[in-house]
């Protein structure tokens, strides 16, 4: 699933790996040649021979030093650049995959947890190559080169050196990875729980303090912090013991090489300078042990994060687009035809509901709280599908229409419509991306918010905080309404557009509604008393059914 | 930052000492290894005669490995302990802040501060500090160890090694500033994600999801630019080190090699192969502590930037949780008195919301505060509850100034319902029990009945045990409000502060909820902010908030008054009439 994202950046990653291997080999060669040269010179000096070739080794030493510095710097910049590109790719990819799953809250994902998935999990994933896979591969490649050289110099030392290199670059990481899986999962889960806890406490701060229970919230958050610390410590213990094993393994390899090498020296099959060069090369190779080991716990965390992301995006779509969408007819009658709906079995919200809505009609939907009014609106938008029956627009079942077409046709102002972090203009532009200031101001006038915005520093460019907290509830509602009105949809579905407004503003709003929505069909859910002429007729919903009465100006036509 | 280390002294001491001890053992190990190679190559000693030094080298390698492992774990343990106490202190700070302070910040941003920014300190304590101590002492110790055998090489070490920190300080200064910008960008990105996810449904319905993908990509790209800027500088400092380390190896090899060949003769006695090899083995080791220090230098920069960010966000880093001073206790029974005098309160943007508000609530009665949307009713109730910092004036509860009352006593004495109550993930009963966690099942059921929660809960298959999602999904606005009201009904306050308790409710439900409030409110002082005329009719005192000041609300419609009086004739039990 993520492989495609990695492959898209594979060129940069391959370059980073090549540079890492070059860096490592240059370091090994520098140390080995220095040792070989030094020993050779000592032997030559003792023998009194002055014909020793100084030029080649000293040039090699200088060249390798420069190569190592340049390769190391280039490798780091390339690797990190590729990694951060991957991070952006992952975020965008995930965001895009989540859109069809909206509304997420109904699908029992918790907001805090989702944020955790998007930030912490993506961060855990992006470092996989740089910190875990890359160092291991570089160690394997450089180790392979060294073993190939030893094969000619000191064949008897090859098994020991190859075994240790393989142990360090492949076996130990895999074993530690397996052991690190559980603490890794625990750390990811604890970190997500900690974030959820903090976000819950921030968003519920006023309630928690008002009730005097915020210290309980602190203790709950600290329990998650402790769980996170415990998981991190288990990871640290694993990585520390891995390091001990690796260092001892490297020591054993050096011991084996010296034992075999000293034997060969005694037997005269190996010269002194070459023995010193080989020993120093081995010391140089194990410079990579540290980075390899440090990457392993991260690999475990990344695997856990990947599993969670897969689970999230793999959930079934709440509603799916038809294979061959039917175009939505302009100006058609909206008909609810024997619609039933339940959140879950046994929790029926609507049962056998039928009514029609003619083009240009303004209809109020009233009834007791929890009677199913908001559900009517969300079904009309296909935020979920009806349990039985059908909703038709101009005779076409909305399940046969592309969702994007339906959403262009019907604009919803939800009860919990958010104010987005950004400017007033950003918020309005969500309704009309290419509109100019005059259009925005007109929309603000129509919801009686223009004066408020004009008084803000920056006007349309005033920054409004999370959940519109620098706006009052009523002002936030009106901003959301202006955004909905800006959407050029022939049908408007408004869920309690005036909640949080004082009665004067509310009455004025309803008086303006007819003008503001002229020519559009309006389905209005409200508890407010409506001034005469606000709507053409009123539907009463209670217990998921239409009930008679309530002074509807025109009789309700039931379609059967 | 050092102040934070107080909580983890012992673990930190182990983490700092282990690398030093391992370094000293390294000198012995290099000496043995060089001697062994010299003996075999220059003196032609047989392998069988060298078993003892071989075993000693192997033992030293094992011992140093264990030391390094212990040090690494101790560092991690110290860091975790420090992070824990910092998180606890930060949460206490945040919890004690006025509500508008919290509202002015994003939930994602605060969460990122308490998680990522605190995590940014880990590297400082677990890796940077041990590496810094090692970098100060080990190069000097190594140079000192070389002095007796080869003073020229020791001099070379002593000259090149101190240059390294100098260069690194120059490079690291830039890295630190860049790192601070990087963390800012990360927090903003985190906040932006939370925000766009919260509005995902709206974005989808408005066909703007794809456009917001671009916003997210732009923000990620900005983060990439900042991060790379940090890293390019950080990597530069390690390149400086690589240069010196390679230079030292090359210089030692050349100097020793030329001495052997007699081309350089600065010594009185001839140089042995073992001594030369010892110098060569030590050359990279002199620079290794410095290289590790450089590798963790950005840990320090990140930690400093994080502490600066936390410092700015929380207005000072808490060193230790402050003791709550013992303060006045309130009466625990009977209606509370509430007097507000000359209350002035400005919004964070400087706008004056309350401009000299003064009133005395009707003790044991119902006071209703009316006023236009945005007039400051919610702010006034929050101020009375002690959730706001006052700019002037005072609030007296039971004749005691608000700031002289302990938070616990205040929570006991006041029942508070906010305008946007939060429903937590759990059952309806769990949510009600938030009001008093130790409440009995019977008390919860009674509170649910009184707040008309039962009206809708009884229709659910699992009743009060029905799970409700975060932010009250599955509950309508009116239902959530009633659940929050039931929380208040579980307690025994002398003063009820209710912000729009009947918003989102139809007329019939509103009357039933109001009846519940009045029943519970017998013998308690009630203050309600509302738009509802039906509710205002039942009040003993009606106030209106206009232009930041309180005035008596006299103009209820006459027809409503008649209904009001008719209802009144039924008598409100417990009201002082």
PDB file of N, CA, C and O in Angstrom, chain B residues 468-505:
ATOM      1  N   UNK B 468     -22.192   7.067  23.758  1.00  0.00           N
ATOM      2  CA  UNK B 468     -22.275   8.253  22.917  1.00  0.00           C
ATOM      3  C   UNK B 468     -20.856   8.644  22.543  1.00  0.00           C
ATOM      4  O   UNK B 468     -19.928   8.498  23.337  1.00  0.00           O
ATOM      5  N   UNK B 469     -20.717   9.109  21.301  1.00  0.00           N
ATOM      6  CA  UNK B 469     -19.365   9.339  20.774  1.00  0.00           C
ATOM      7  C   UNK B 469     -18.818  10.670  21.235  1.00  0.00           C
ATOM      8  O   UNK B 469     -19.458  11.426  21.953  1.00  0.00           O
ATOM      9  N   UNK B 470     -17.587  10.917  20.783  1.00  0.00           N
ATOM     10  CA  UNK B 470     -16.934  12.172  21.082  1.00  0.00           C
ATOM     11  C   UNK B 470     -17.754  13.333  20.521  1.00  0.00           C
ATOM     12  O   UNK B 470     -18.387  13.213  19.493  1.00  0.00           O
ATOM     13  N   UNK B 471     -17.748  14.438  21.247  1.00  0.00           N
ATOM     14  CA  UNK B 471     -18.488  15.634  20.828  1.00  0.00           C
ATOM     15  C   UNK B 471     -19.964  15.352  20.677  1.00  0.00           C
ATOM     16  O   UNK B 471     -20.671  16.003  19.920  1.00  0.00           O
ATOM     17  N   UNK B 472     -20.461  14.343  21.354  1.00  0.00           N
ATOM     18  CA  UNK B 472     -21.893  14.097  21.410  1.00  0.00           C
ATOM     19  C   UNK B 472     -22.490  13.597  20.121  1.00  0.00           C
ATOM     20  O   UNK B 472     -23.648  13.866  19.812  1.00  0.00           O
ATOM     21  N   UNK B 473     -21.722  12.854  19.328  1.00  0.00           N
ATOM     22  CA  UNK B 473     -22.324  12.299  18.127  1.00  0.00           C
ATOM     23  C   UNK B 473     -23.321  11.252  18.524  1.00  0.00           C
ATOM     24  O   UNK B 473     -23.079  10.414  19.392  1.00  0.00           O
ATOM     25  N   UNK B 474     -24.432  11.282  17.882  1.00  0.00           N
ATOM     26  CA  UNK B 474     -25.525  10.428  18.297  1.00  0.00           C
ATOM     27  C   UNK B 474     -26.434  11.169  19.266  1.00  0.00           C
ATOM     28  O   UNK B 474     -27.549  10.742  19.498  1.00  0.00           O
ATOM     29  N   UNK B 475     -25.967  12.268  19.832  1.00  0.00           N
ATOM     30  CA  UNK B 475     -26.810  13.119  20.661  1.00  0.00           C
ATOM     31  C   UNK B 475     -27.014  14.433  19.921  1.00  0.00           C
ATOM     32  O   UNK B 475     -26.072  14.980  19.370  1.00  0.00           O
ATOM     33  N   UNK B 476     -28.256  14.947  19.937  1.00  0.00           N
ATOM     34  CA  UNK B 476     -28.480  16.262  19.339  1.00  0.00           C
ATOM     35  C   UNK B 476     -27.985  17.322  20.316  1.00  0.00           C
ATOM     36  O   UNK B 476     -27.686  17.020  21.480  1.00  0.00           O
ATOM     37  N   UNK B 477     -27.910  18.573  19.834  1.00  0.00           N
ATOM     38  CA  UNK B 477     -27.429  19.656  20.681  1.00  0.00           C
ATOM     39  C   UNK B 477     -28.237  19.755  21.968  1.00  0.00           C
ATOM     40  O   UNK B 477     -27.691  19.904  23.060  1.00  0.00           O
ATOM     41  N   UNK B 478     -29.563  19.652  21.838  1.00  0.00           N
ATOM     42  CA  UNK B 478     -30.428  19.763  23.007  1.00  0.00           C
ATOM     43  C   UNK B 478     -30.230  18.613  23.967  1.00  0.00           C
ATOM     44  O   UNK B 478     -30.282  18.787  25.190  1.00  0.00           O
ATOM     45  N   UNK B 479     -29.980  17.422  23.410  1.00  0.00           N
ATOM     46  CA  UNK B 479     -29.774  16.252  24.265  1.00  0.00           C
ATOM     47  C   UNK B 479     -28.462  16.379  25.046  1.00  0.00           C
ATOM     48  O   UNK B 479     -28.407  16.079  26.241  1.00  0.00           O
ATOM     49  N   UNK B 480     -27.423  16.858  24.342  1.00  0.00           N
ATOM     50  CA  UNK B 480     -26.122  17.035  24.989  1.00  0.00           C
ATOM     51  C   UNK B 480     -26.244  18.032  26.146  1.00  0.00           C
ATOM     52  O   UNK B 480     -25.702  17.821  27.232  1.00  0.00           O
ATOM     53  N   UNK B 481     -27.009  19.111  25.906  1.00  0.00           N
ATOM     54  CA  UNK B 481     -27.198  20.132  26.928  1.00  0.00           C
ATOM     55  C   UNK B 481     -27.860  19.529  28.170  1.00  0.00           C
ATOM     56  O   UNK B 481     -27.499  19.835  29.299  1.00  0.00           O
ATOM     57  N   UNK B 482     -28.834  18.638  27.950  1.00  0.00           N
ATOM     58  CA  UNK B 482     -29.543  18.062  29.087  1.00  0.00           C
ATOM     59  C   UNK B 482     -28.641  17.090  29.857  1.00  0.00           C
ATOM     60  O   UNK B 482     -28.727  17.008  31.077  1.00  0.00           O
ATOM     61  N   UNK B 483     -27.791  16.363  29.118  1.00  0.00           N
ATOM     62  CA  UNK B 483     -26.857  15.476  29.806  1.00  0.00           C
ATOM     63  C   UNK B 483     -25.932  16.311  30.701  1.00  0.00           C
ATOM     64  O   UNK B 483     -25.673  15.971  31.865  1.00  0.00           O
ATOM     65  N   UNK B 484     -25.458  17.440  30.155  1.00  0.00           N
ATOM     66  CA  UNK B 484     -24.569  18.301  30.933  1.00  0.00           C
ATOM     67  C   UNK B 484     -25.302  18.883  32.130  1.00  0.00           C
ATOM     68  O   UNK B 484     -24.712  19.079  33.198  1.00  0.00           O
ATOM     69  N   UNK B 485     -26.590  19.155  31.976  1.00  0.00           N
ATOM     70  CA  UNK B 485     -27.393  19.673  33.084  1.00  0.00           C
ATOM     71  C   UNK B 485     -27.508  18.607  34.183  1.00  0.00           C
ATOM     72  O   UNK B 485     -27.423  18.915  35.375  1.00  0.00           O
ATOM     73  N   UNK B 486     -27.685  17.361  33.764  1.00  0.00           N
ATOM     74  CA  UNK B 486     -27.788  16.269  34.738  1.00  0.00           C
ATOM     75  C   UNK B 486     -26.496  16.158  35.559  1.00  0.00           C
ATOM     76  O   UNK B 486     -26.534  15.814  36.736  1.00  0.00           O
ATOM     77  N   UNK B 487     -25.342  16.460  34.934  1.00  0.00           N
ATOM     78  CA  UNK B 487     -24.077  16.475  35.675  1.00  0.00           C
ATOM     79  C   UNK B 487     -24.183  17.422  36.865  1.00  0.00           C
ATOM     80  O   UNK B 487     -23.787  17.099  37.982  1.00  0.00           O
ATOM     81  N   UNK B 488     -24.716  18.620  36.577  1.00  0.00           N
ATOM     82  CA  UNK B 488     -24.825  19.635  37.619  1.00  0.00           C
ATOM     83  C   UNK B 488     -25.773  19.151  38.710  1.00  0.00           C
ATOM     84  O   UNK B 488     -25.536  19.362  39.903  1.00  0.00           O
ATOM     85  N   UNK B 489     -26.833  18.446  38.300  1.00  0.00           N
ATOM     86  CA  UNK B 489     -27.850  18.001  39.256  1.00  0.00           C
ATOM     87  C   UNK B 489     -27.318  16.919  40.194  1.00  0.00           C
ATOM     88  O   UNK B 489     -27.950  16.583  41.181  1.00  0.00           O
ATOM     89  N   UNK B 490     -26.192  16.314  39.847  1.00  0.00           N
ATOM     90  CA  UNK B 490     -25.609  15.290  40.715  1.00  0.00           C
ATOM     91  C   UNK B 490     -24.916  15.923  41.917  1.00  0.00           C
ATOM     92  O   UNK B 490     -24.565  15.240  42.858  1.00  0.00           O
ATOM     93  N   UNK B 491     -24.686  17.226  41.835  1.00  0.00           N
ATOM     94  CA  UNK B 491     -23.887  17.868  42.877  1.00  0.00           C
ATOM     95  C   UNK B 491     -24.796  18.604  43.846  1.00  0.00           C
ATOM     96  O   UNK B 491     -26.022  18.569  43.701  1.00  0.00           O
ATOM     97  N   UNK B 492     -24.189  19.268  44.811  1.00  0.00           N
ATOM     98  CA  UNK B 492     -24.994  19.978  45.801  1.00  0.00           C
ATOM     99  C   UNK B 492     -24.486  21.408  45.947  1.00  0.00           C
ATOM    100  O   UNK B 492     -23.995  21.803  47.006  1.00  0.00           O
ATOM    101  N   UNK B 493     -24.599  22.202  44.884  1.00  0.00           N
ATOM    102  CA  UNK B 493     -24.043  23.556  44.928  1.00  0.00           C
ATOM    103  C   UNK B 493     -25.024  24.542  45.568  1.00  0.00           C
ATOM    104  O   UNK B 493     -26.223  24.290  45.601  1.00  0.00           O
ATOM    105  N   UNK B 494     -24.497  25.650  46.044  1.00  0.00           N
ATOM    106  CA  UNK B 494     -25.353  26.703  46.561  1.00  0.00           C
ATOM    107  C   UNK B 494     -25.675  27.736  45.503  1.00  0.00           C
ATOM    108  O   UNK B 494     -26.557  28.570  45.682  1.00  0.00           O
ATOM    109  N   UNK B 495     -24.917  27.701  44.398  1.00  0.00           N
ATOM    110  CA  UNK B 495     -25.122  28.667  43.313  1.00  0.00           C
ATOM    111  C   UNK B 495     -25.089  27.915  41.990  1.00  0.00           C
ATOM    112  O   UNK B 495     -24.168  27.136  41.735  1.00  0.00           O
ATOM    113  N   UNK B 496     -26.129  28.140  41.178  1.00  0.00           N
ATOM    114  CA  UNK B 496     -26.179  27.510  39.857  1.00  0.00           C
ATOM    115  C   UNK B 496     -25.914  28.585  38.817  1.00  0.00           C
ATOM    116  O   UNK B 496     -26.603  29.606  38.805  1.00  0.00           O
ATOM    117  N   UNK B 497     -24.922  28.358  37.946  1.00  0.00           N
ATOM    118  CA  UNK B 497     -24.668  29.277  36.832  1.00  0.00           C
ATOM    119  C   UNK B 497     -24.935  28.510  35.549  1.00  0.00           C
ATOM    120  O   UNK B 497     -24.172  27.604  35.206  1.00  0.00           O
ATOM    121  N   UNK B 498     -26.010  28.831  34.860  1.00  0.00           N
ATOM    122  CA  UNK B 498     -26.397  28.047  33.695  1.00  0.00           C
ATOM    123  C   UNK B 498     -26.408  28.937  32.458  1.00  0.00           C
ATOM    124  O   UNK B 498     -27.082  29.970  32.431  1.00  0.00           O
ATOM    125  N   UNK B 499     -25.635  28.552  31.461  1.00  0.00           N
ATOM    126  CA  UNK B 499     -25.543  29.340  30.221  1.00  0.00           C
ATOM    127  C   UNK B 499     -26.423  28.678  29.164  1.00  0.00           C
ATOM    128  O   UNK B 499     -26.112  27.599  28.677  1.00  0.00           O
ATOM    129  N   UNK B 500     -27.521  29.309  28.851  1.00  0.00           N
ATOM    130  CA  UNK B 500     -28.446  28.814  27.819  1.00  0.00           C
ATOM    131  C   UNK B 500     -28.816  27.348  28.036  1.00  0.00           C
ATOM    132  O   UNK B 500     -28.625  26.520  27.152  1.00  0.00           O
ATOM    133  N   UNK B 501     -29.380  27.007  29.194  1.00  0.00           N
ATOM    134  CA  UNK B 501     -29.661  25.583  29.440  1.00  0.00           C
ATOM    135  C   UNK B 501     -30.748  25.033  28.528  1.00  0.00           C
ATOM    136  O   UNK B 501     -30.857  23.814  28.395  1.00  0.00           O
ATOM    137  N   UNK B 502     -31.558  25.898  27.912  1.00  0.00           N
ATOM    138  CA  UNK B 502     -32.662  25.377  27.101  1.00  0.00           C
ATOM    139  C   UNK B 502     -32.501  25.717  25.624  1.00  0.00           C
ATOM    140  O   UNK B 502     -33.466  25.654  24.870  1.00  0.00           O
ATOM    141  N   UNK B 503     -31.288  26.085  25.195  1.00  0.00           N
ATOM    142  CA  UNK B 503     -31.086  26.315  23.761  1.00  0.00           C
ATOM    143  C   UNK B 503     -31.303  24.990  23.045  1.00  0.00           C
ATOM    144  O   UNK B 503     -31.145  23.919  23.643  1.00  0.00           O
ATOM    145  N   UNK B 504     -31.640  25.008  21.817  1.00  0.00           N
ATOM    146  CA  UNK B 504     -31.865  23.826  20.978  1.00  0.00           C
ATOM    147  C   UNK B 504     -33.132  23.050  21.379  1.00  0.00           C
ATOM    148  O   UNK B 504     -33.343  21.956  20.879  1.00  0.00           O
ATOM    149  N   UNK B 505     -33.926  23.515  22.332  1.00  0.00           N
ATOM    150  CA  UNK B 505     -35.062  22.710  22.772  1.00  0.00           C
ATOM    151  C   UNK B 505     -36.375  23.279  22.222  1.00  0.00           C
ATOM    152  O   UNK B 505     -36.527  24.489  22.080  1.00  0.00           O
TER     153      UNK B 505
END
